[in-house]
Amino acid sequence: MVHHTRIRLAAAAAVAVAALGLSACGSGSGDEVVDKPKAKASATAGGSEKEPAAEKSSAAPDVAKVGDTLALKGMEGGSGLDVTVVKVVDNAKSSDEFFAPESGKRWIGVQFQLVNTGTKVYSDAPINGAKLADDQGQQFGTVIADITAGPSMSSDVRLKNGAKALGWIVFEVPKASKAATVTFGMDSGFAEQIGEWQL
């Protein structure tokens, strides 16, 4: 009994030290909001060199929306992801008949695609780095839920360079709230760069 208690105390201390280390490393977390989408692949394919340059100068920089990809960097050098908000389902339905949103609330499902563009293995729980905000500025965290729209994002994603992950992340919001933006950050949201998409 005493042995198990010591193990639990040691584990709790290790988690506390890790959390302090993360908060110290991420003291500047969210310093840079990235909301300019990467150029679509079709814009760079073919044509003369003058045409794309003219396109770039005349087009105003867009703000990322559903379907756009943002290039994000992590805290460690050599860590990076291309993150795409693929689809959004408002008032998402639970695929479990015994689990549903709390009274007066609804679920919003956001399908993310992550592609490792870094030189290091990406290893994280993406659900920890995602937040949704409404038009009043209220922010909402995630819930662990399976929805009928498709498979959930894994809680333990590991990607080598070039590998990708696709899955739904679910947010619980009041029924009256109007979703405005969704954000995603590497390193469980502690990275200095936070991607933002308008919904």
mmCIF file with all atom_site columns, N, CA and C in Angstrom, residues 35-37 56 58-63:
data_model
loop_
_atom_site.group_PDB
_atom_site.id
_atom_site.type_symbol
_atom_site.label_atom_id
_atom_site.label_alt_id
_atom_site.label_comp_id
_atom_site.label_asym_id
_atom_site.label_entity_id
_atom_site.label_seq_id
_atom_site.pdbx_PDB_ins_code
_atom_site.Cartn_x
_atom_site.Cartn_y
_atom_site.Cartn_z
_atom_site.occupancy
_atom_site.B_iso_or_equiv
_atom_site.pdbx_formal_charge
_atom_site.auth_seq_id
_atom_site.auth_comp_id
_atom_site.auth_asym_id
_atom_site.auth_atom_id
_atom_site.pdbx_PDB_model_num
ATOM 1  N N  . ASP A 1 35 ? -2.599 33.497 -39.733 1.00 0.00 ? 35 ASP A N  1
ATOM 2  C CA . ASP A 1 35 ? -3.907 33.365 -40.375 1.00 0.00 ? 35 ASP A CA 1
ATOM 3  C C  . ASP A 1 35 ? -3.854 33.601 -41.884 1.00 0.00 ? 35 ASP A C  1
ATOM 4  N N  . LYS A 1 36 ? -2.644 33.619 -42.439 1.00 0.00 ? 36 LYS A N  1
ATOM 5  C CA . LYS A 1 36 ? -2.486 33.765 -43.895 1.00 0.00 ? 36 LYS A CA 1
ATOM 6  C C  . LYS A 1 36 ? -2.273 32.373 -44.490 1.00 0.00 ? 36 LYS A C  1
ATOM 7  N N  . PRO A 1 37 ? -3.236 31.912 -45.296 1.00 0.00 ? 37 PRO A N  1
ATOM 8  C CA . PRO A 1 37 ? -3.125 30.547 -45.827 1.00 0.00 ? 37 PRO A CA 1
ATOM 9  C C  . PRO A 1 37 ? -1.993 30.390 -46.820 1.00 0.00 ? 37 PRO A C  1
ATOM 10 N N  . LYS A 1 56 ? 0.316  37.497 -57.249 1.00 0.00 ? 56 LYS A N  1
ATOM 11 C CA . LYS A 1 56 ? 0.648  37.716 -55.842 1.00 0.00 ? 56 LYS A CA 1
ATOM 12 C C  . LYS A 1 56 ? 0.528  39.184 -55.464 1.00 0.00 ? 56 LYS A C  1
ATOM 13 N N  . SER A 1 58 ? -1.295 41.576 -56.889 1.00 0.00 ? 58 SER A N  1
ATOM 14 C CA . SER A 1 58 ? -2.625 42.165 -56.998 1.00 0.00 ? 58 SER A CA 1
ATOM 15 C C  . SER A 1 58 ? -3.612 41.570 -55.990 1.00 0.00 ? 58 SER A C  1
ATOM 16 N N  . ALA A 1 59 ? -3.374 40.344 -55.540 1.00 0.00 ? 59 ALA A N  1
ATOM 17 C CA . ALA A 1 59 ? -4.316 39.696 -54.619 1.00 0.00 ? 59 ALA A CA 1
ATOM 18 C C  . ALA A 1 59 ? -4.033 40.126 -53.184 1.00 0.00 ? 59 ALA A C  1
ATOM 19 N N  . ALA A 1 60 ? -5.087 40.579 -52.513 1.00 0.00 ? 60 ALA A N  1
ATOM 20 C CA . ALA A 1 60 ? -4.942 40.951 -51.097 1.00 0.00 ? 60 ALA A CA 1
ATOM 21 C C  . ALA A 1 60 ? -4.765 39.678 -50.284 1.00 0.00 ? 60 ALA A C  1
ATOM 22 N N  . PRO A 1 61 ? -3.962 39.738 -49.225 1.00 0.00 ? 61 PRO A N  1
ATOM 23 C CA . PRO A 1 61 ? -3.776 38.521 -48.424 1.00 0.00 ? 61 PRO A CA 1
ATOM 24 C C  . PRO A 1 61 ? -5.085 38.110 -47.765 1.00 0.00 ? 61 PRO A C  1
ATOM 25 N N  . ASP A 1 62 ? -5.450 36.858 -47.963 1.00 0.00 ? 62 ASP A N  1
ATOM 26 C CA . ASP A 1 62 ? -6.691 36.335 -47.392 1.00 0.00 ? 62 ASP A CA 1
ATOM 27 C C  . ASP A 1 62 ? -6.481 35.921 -45.948 1.00 0.00 ? 62 ASP A C  1
ATOM 28 N N  . VAL A 1 63 ? -7.581 35.848 -45.242 1.00 0.00 ? 63 VAL A N  1
ATOM 29 C CA . VAL A 1 63 ? -7.582 35.275 -43.904 1.00 0.00 ? 63 VAL A CA 1
ATOM 30 C C  . VAL A 1 63 ? -8.016 33.828 -44.067 1.00 0.00 ? 63 VAL A C  1
#
